[in-house]
Each structure stands twice: as structure tokens, then as C-alpha cells.
mmCIF file with all atom_site columns, C-alpha atoms in Angstrom:
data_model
loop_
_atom_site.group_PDB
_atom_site.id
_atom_site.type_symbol
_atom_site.label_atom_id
_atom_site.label_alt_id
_atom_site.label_comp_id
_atom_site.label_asym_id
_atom_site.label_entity_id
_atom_site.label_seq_id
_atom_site.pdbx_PDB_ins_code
_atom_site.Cartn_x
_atom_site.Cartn_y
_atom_site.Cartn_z
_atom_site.occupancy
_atom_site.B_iso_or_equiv
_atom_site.pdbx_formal_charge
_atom_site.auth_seq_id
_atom_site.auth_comp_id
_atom_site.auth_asym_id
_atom_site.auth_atom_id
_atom_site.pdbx_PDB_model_num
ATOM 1  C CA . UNK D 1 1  ? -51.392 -17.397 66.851 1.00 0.00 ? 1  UNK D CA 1
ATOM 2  C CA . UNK D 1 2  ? -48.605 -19.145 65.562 1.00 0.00 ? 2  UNK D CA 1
ATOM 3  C CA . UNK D 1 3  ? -45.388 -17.971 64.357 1.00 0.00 ? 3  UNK D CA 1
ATOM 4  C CA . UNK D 1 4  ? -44.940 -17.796 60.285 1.00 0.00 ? 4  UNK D CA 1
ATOM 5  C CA . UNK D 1 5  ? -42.354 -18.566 58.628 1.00 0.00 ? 5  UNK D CA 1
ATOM 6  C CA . UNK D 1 6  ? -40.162 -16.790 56.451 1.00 0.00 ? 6  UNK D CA 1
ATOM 7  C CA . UNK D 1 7  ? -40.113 -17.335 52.983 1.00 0.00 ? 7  UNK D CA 1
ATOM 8  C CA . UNK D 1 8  ? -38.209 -16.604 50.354 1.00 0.00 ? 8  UNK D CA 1
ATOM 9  C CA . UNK D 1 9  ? -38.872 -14.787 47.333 1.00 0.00 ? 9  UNK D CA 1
ATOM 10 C CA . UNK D 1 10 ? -41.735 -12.306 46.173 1.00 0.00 ? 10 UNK D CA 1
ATOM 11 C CA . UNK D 1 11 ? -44.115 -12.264 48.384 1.00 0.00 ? 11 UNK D CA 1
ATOM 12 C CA . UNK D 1 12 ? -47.895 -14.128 46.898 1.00 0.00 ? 12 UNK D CA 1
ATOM 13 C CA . UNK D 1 13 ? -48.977 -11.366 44.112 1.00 0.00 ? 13 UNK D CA 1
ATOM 14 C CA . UNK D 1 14 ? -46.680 -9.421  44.100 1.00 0.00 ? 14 UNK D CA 1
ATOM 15 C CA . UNK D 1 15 ? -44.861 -8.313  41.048 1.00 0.00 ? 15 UNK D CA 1
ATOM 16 C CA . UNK D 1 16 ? -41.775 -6.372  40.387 1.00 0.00 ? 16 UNK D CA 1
ATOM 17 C CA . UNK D 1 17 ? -42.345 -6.524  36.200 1.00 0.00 ? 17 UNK D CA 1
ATOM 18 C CA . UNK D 1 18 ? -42.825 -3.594  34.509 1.00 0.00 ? 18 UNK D CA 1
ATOM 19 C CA . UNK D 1 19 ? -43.784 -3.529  31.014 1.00 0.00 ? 19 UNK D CA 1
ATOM 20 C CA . UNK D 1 20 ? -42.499 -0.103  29.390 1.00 0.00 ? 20 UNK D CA 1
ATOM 21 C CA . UNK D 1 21 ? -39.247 -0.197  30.331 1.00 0.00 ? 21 UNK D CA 1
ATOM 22 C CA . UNK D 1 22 ? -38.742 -3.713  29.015 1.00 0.00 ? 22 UNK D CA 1
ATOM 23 C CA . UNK D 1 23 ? -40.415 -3.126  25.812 1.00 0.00 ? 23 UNK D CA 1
ATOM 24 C CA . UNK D 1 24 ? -38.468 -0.194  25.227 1.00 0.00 ? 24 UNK D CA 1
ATOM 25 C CA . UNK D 1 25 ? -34.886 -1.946  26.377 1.00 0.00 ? 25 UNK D CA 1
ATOM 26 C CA . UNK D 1 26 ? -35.952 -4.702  23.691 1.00 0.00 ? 26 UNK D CA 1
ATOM 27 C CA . UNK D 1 27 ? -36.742 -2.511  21.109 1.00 0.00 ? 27 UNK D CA 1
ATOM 28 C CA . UNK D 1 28 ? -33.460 -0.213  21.832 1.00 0.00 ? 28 UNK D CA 1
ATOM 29 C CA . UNK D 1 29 ? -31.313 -3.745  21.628 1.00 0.00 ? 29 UNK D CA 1
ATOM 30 C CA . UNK D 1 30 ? -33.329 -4.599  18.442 1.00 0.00 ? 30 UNK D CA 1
ATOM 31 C CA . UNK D 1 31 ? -32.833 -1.393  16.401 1.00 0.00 ? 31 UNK D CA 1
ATOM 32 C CA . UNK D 1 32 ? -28.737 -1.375  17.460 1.00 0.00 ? 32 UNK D CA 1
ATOM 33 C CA . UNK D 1 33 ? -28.469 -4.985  16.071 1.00 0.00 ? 33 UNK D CA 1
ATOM 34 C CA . UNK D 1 34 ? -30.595 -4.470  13.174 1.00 0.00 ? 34 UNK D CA 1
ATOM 35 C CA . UNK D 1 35 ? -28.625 -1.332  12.262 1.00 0.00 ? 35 UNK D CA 1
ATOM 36 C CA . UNK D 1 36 ? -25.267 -3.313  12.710 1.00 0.00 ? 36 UNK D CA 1
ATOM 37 C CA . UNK D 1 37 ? -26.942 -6.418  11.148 1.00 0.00 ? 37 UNK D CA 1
ATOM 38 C CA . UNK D 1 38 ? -26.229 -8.614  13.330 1.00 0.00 ? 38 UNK D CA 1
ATOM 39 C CA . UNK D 1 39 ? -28.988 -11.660 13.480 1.00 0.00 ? 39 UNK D CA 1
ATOM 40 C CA . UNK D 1 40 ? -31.010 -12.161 16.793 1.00 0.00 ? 40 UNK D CA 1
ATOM 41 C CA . UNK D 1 41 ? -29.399 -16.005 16.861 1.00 0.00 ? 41 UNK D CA 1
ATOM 42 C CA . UNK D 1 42 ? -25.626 -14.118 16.370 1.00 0.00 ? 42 UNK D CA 1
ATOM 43 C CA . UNK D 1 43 ? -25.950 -11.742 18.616 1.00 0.00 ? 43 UNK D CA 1
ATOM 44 C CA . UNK D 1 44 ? -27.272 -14.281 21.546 1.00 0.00 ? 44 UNK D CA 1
ATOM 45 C CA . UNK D 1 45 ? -24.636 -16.619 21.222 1.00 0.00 ? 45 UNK D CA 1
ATOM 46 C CA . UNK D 1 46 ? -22.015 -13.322 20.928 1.00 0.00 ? 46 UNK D CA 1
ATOM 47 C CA . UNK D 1 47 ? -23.620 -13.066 24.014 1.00 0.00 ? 47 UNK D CA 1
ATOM 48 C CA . UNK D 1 48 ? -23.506 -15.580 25.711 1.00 0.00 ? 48 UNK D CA 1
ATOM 49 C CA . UNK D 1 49 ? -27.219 -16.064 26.552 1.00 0.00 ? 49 UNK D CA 1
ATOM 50 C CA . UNK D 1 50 ? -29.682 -18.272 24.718 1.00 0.00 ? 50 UNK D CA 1
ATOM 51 C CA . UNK D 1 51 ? -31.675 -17.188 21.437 1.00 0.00 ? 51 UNK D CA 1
ATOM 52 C CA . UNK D 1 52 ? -34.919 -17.532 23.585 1.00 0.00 ? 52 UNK D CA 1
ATOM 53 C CA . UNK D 1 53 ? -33.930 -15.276 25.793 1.00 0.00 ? 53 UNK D CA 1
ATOM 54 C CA . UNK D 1 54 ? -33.065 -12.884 23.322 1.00 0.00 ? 54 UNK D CA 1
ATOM 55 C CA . UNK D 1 55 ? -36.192 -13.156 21.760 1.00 0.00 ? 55 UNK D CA 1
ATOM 56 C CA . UNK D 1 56 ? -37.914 -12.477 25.000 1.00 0.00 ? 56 UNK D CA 1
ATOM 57 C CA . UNK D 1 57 ? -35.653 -9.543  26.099 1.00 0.00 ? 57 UNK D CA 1
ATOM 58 C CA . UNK D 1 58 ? -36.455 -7.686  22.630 1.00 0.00 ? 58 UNK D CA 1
ATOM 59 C CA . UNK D 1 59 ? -39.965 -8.683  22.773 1.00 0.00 ? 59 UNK D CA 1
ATOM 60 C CA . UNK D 1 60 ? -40.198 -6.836  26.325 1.00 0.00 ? 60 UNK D CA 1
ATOM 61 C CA . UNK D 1 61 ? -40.715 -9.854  28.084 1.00 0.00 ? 61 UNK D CA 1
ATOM 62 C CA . UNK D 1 62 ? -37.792 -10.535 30.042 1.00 0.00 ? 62 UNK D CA 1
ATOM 63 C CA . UNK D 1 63 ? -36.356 -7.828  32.506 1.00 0.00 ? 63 UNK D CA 1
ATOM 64 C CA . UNK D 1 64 ? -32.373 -8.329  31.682 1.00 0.00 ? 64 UNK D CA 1
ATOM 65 C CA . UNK D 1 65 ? -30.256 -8.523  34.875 1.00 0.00 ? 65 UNK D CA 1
ATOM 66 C CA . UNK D 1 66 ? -27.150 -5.984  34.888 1.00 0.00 ? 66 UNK D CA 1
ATOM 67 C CA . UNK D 1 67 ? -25.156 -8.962  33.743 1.00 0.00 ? 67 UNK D CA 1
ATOM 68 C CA . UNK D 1 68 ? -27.166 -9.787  30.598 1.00 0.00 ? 68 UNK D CA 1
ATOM 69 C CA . UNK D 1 69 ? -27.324 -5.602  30.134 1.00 0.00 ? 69 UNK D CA 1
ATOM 70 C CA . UNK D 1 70 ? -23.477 -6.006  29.963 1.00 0.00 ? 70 UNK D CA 1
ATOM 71 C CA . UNK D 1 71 ? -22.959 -8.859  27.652 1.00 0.00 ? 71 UNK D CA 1
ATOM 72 C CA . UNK D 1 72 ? -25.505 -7.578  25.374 1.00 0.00 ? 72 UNK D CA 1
ATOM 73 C CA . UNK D 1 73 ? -23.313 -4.332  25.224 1.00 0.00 ? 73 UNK D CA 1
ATOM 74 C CA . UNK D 1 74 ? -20.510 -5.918  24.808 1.00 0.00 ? 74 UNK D CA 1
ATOM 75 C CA . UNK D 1 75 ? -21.298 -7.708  22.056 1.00 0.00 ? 75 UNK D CA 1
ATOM 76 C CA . UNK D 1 76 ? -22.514 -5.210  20.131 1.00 0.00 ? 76 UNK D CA 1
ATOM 77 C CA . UNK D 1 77 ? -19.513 -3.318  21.054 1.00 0.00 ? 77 UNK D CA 1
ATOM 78 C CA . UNK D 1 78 ? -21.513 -0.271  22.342 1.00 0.00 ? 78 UNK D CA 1
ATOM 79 C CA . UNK D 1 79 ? -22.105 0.696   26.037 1.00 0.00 ? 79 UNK D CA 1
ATOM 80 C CA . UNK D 1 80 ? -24.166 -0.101  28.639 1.00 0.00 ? 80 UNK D CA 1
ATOM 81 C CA . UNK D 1 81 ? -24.641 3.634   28.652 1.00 0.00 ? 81 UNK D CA 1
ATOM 82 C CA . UNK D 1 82 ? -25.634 3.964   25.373 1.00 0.00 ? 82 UNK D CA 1
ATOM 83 C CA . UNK D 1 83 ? -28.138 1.363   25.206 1.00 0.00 ? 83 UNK D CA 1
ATOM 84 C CA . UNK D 1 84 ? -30.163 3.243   28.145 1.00 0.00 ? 84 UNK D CA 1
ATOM 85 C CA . UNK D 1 85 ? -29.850 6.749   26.228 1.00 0.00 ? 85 UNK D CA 1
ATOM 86 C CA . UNK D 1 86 ? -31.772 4.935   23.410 1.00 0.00 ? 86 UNK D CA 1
ATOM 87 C CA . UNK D 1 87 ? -33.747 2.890   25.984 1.00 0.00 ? 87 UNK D CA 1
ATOM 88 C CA . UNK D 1 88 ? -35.074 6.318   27.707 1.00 0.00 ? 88 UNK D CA 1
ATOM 89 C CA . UNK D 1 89 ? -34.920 8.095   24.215 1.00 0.00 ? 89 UNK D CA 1
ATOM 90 C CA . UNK D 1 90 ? -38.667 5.259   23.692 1.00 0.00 ? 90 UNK D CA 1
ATOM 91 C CA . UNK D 1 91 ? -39.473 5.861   26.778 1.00 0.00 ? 91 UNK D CA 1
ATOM 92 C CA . UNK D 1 92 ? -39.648 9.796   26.038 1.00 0.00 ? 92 UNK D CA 1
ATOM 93 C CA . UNK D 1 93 ? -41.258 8.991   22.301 1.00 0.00 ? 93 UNK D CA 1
ATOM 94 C CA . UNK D 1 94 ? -44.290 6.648   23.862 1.00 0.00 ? 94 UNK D CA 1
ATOM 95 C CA . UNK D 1 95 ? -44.609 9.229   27.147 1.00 0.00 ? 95 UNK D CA 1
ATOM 96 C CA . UNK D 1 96 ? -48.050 11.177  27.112 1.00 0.00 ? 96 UNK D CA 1
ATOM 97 C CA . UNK D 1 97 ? -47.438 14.753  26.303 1.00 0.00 ? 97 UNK D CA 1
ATOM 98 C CA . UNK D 1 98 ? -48.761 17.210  28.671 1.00 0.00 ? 98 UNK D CA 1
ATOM 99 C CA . UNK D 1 99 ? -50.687 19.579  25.878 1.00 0.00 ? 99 UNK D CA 1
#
């Protein structure tokens, strides 16, 4: 049998997305901008990161990297840290309750 290769990269159907924590990152980022109002376009160029992107990161499509994390942070002058206290704050609110 011969040898395979390596390749890189995810390997065929695998998947490393998951949904809750993105949706609730987005909707964290969303509700800081909106209560500093700050428009999605204004904050993605304070940013540093294109407007589609944004859109997508707030939607919970995108999975920021640690980078993207930071600039968003940073230009909404708030933390890293406190955008995951309101980040785990939705996860907490759309967790099951154990009644």
C-alpha cells in the first residue's frame, strides 16, 4: 500500500465551526456598538477589517481570530475581556436550564 501524503489543512469533513459561540460573539460586538452608536461600516474601518467581515462576524458567521478579537476591542475602546463577559453572559441566557 502506498505511502500518503501529508496534507495540509482540515482534514476532508471535518469542521472546527461552531455556531453558538459565534452568534453570541456577534451579537455581544453588535449590542456594544449599537449602545456606543457607532455604525457597522465605522466601526470596521476603526478596525481595520472590511465591512463584510463585520457583517459576518455579528451575524455569527465568521469565527474572529485573536487578532480581529483585538482590533474590534480596540476600537470600541473596551477590552478583549469585556467583550467575552458579554459573549458568555448569551451564552448563559440561550443555555437550557436544568428545571
Amino acid at each position: 500500500m502506498p505511502k500518503r501524503s501529508i496534507q495540509r489543512g482540515r482534514p476532508t469533513g471535518a469542521s472546527t465551526y461552531e455556531a453558538e459561540p459565534a452568534i453570541a460573539f456577534g451579537a455581544a460586538v453588535r449590542e456594544e456598538r449599537t449602545n456606543q452608536g457607532i455604525a457597522q461600516e465605522t466601526l470596521a474601518f476603526m478596525a481595520g477589517i472590511e465591512r463584510s467581515h463585520m457583517g459576518k462576524i455579528e451575524r455569527g458567521k465568521h469565527v474572529p481570530t485573536l487578532t480581529v478579537i483585538l482590533k474590534i476591542a480596540r476600537a470600541l475602546k473596551c477590552s478583549s475581556a469585556h467583550l467575552m463577559t458579554l459573549t458568555e453572559a448569551k451564552l448563559a441566557e440561550s443555555a437550557p436550564s436544568a428545571d
